[in-house]
mmCIF file of C-alpha atoms in Angstrom:
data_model
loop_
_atom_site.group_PDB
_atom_site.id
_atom_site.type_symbol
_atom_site.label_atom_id
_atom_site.label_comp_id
_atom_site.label_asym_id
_atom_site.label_seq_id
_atom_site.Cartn_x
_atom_site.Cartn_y
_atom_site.Cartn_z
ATOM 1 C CA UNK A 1 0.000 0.000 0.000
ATOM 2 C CA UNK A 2 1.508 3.563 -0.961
ATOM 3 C CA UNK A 3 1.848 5.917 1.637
ATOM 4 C CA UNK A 4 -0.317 8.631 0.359
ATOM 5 C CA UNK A 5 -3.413 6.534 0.803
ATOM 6 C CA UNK A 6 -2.430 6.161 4.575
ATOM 7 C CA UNK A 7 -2.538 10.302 4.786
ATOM 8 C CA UNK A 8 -5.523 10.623 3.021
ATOM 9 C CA UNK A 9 -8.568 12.868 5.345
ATOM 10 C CA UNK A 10 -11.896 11.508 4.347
ATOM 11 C CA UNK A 11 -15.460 12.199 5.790
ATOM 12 C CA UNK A 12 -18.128 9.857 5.899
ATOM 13 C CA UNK A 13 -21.649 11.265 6.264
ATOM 14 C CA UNK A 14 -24.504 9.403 6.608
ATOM 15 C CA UNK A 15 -28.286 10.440 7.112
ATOM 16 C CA UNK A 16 -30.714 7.399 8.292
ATOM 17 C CA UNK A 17 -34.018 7.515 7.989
ATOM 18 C CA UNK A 18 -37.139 5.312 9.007
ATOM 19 C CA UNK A 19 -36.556 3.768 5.960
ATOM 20 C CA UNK A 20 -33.648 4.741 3.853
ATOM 21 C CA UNK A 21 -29.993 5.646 4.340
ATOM 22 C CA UNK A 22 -28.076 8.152 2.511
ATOM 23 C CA UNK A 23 -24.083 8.200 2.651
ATOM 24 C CA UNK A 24 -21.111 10.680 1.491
ATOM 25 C CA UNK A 25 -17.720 9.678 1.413
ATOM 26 C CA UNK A 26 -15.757 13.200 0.831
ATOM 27 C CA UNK A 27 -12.140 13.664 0.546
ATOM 28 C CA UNK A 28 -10.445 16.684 3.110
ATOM 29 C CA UNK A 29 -9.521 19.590 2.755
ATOM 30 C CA UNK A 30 -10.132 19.371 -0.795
ATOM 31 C CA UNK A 31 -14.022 19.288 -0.167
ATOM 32 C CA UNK A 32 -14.090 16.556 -3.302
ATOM 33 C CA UNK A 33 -16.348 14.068 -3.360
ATOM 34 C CA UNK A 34 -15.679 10.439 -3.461
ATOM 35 C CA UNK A 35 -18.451 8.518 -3.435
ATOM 36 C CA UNK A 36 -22.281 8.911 -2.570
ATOM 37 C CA UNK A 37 -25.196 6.509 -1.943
ATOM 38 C CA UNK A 38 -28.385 5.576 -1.104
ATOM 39 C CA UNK A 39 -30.895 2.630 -0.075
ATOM 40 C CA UNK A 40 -34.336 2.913 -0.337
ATOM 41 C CA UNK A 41 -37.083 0.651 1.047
ATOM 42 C CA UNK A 42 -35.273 -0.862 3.855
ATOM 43 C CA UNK A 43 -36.779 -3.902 5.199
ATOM 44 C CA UNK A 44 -39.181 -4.321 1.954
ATOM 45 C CA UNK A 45 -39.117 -6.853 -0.602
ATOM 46 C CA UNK A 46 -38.431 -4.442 -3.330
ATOM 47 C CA UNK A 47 -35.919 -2.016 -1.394
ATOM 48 C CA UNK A 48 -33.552 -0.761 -3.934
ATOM 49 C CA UNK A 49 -29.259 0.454 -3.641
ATOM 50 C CA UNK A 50 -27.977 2.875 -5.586
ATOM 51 C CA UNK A 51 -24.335 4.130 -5.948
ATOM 52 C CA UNK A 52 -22.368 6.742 -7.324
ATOM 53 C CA UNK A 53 -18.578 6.082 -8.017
ATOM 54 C CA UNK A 54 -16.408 8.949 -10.404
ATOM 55 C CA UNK A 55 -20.006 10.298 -11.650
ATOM 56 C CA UNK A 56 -21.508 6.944 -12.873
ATOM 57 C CA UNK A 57 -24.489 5.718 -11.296
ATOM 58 C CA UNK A 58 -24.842 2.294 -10.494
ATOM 59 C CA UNK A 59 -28.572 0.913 -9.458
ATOM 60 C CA UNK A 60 -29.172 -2.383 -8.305
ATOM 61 C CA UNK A 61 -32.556 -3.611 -6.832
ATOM 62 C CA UNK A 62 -31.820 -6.138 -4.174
ATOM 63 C CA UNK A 63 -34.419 -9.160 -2.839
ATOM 64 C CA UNK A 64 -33.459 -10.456 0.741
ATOM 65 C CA UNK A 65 -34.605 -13.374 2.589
ATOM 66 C CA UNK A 66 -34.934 -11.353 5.724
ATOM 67 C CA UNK A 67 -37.506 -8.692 3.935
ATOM 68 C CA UNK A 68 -40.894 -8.758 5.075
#
């Protein structure tokens, strides 16, 4: 692993809702922003993930066992 990853400041934010959770991973002092994400519909059948890496979206609807 190269040192400069070992220095590297980073922020994670997360807001959690009743039923969804929101997350920032942003990259200090630079303000940049690394990654962002969401889940929607936790705990239902057809809850759905979505993230954002280097501005491209990825969306991927998810089925658990454990969903009501």
């Amino acid at each position: 692993m190269e040192d400069h990853y070992l220095c590297q400041k980073l922020i994670l934010a997360i807001n959690a809702g009743s039923s969804s959770l929101k997350f920032q991973l942003i990259r200090m002092p630079e303000e940049e922003l690394v990654t962002k994400g969401l889940v929607e519909r936790i705990g239902l059948k057809d809850s759905i993930f979505t993230i954002e890496v280097d501005g491209e979206k990825v969306k991927n609807s998810t089925r658990y066992q454990g969903s009501c």
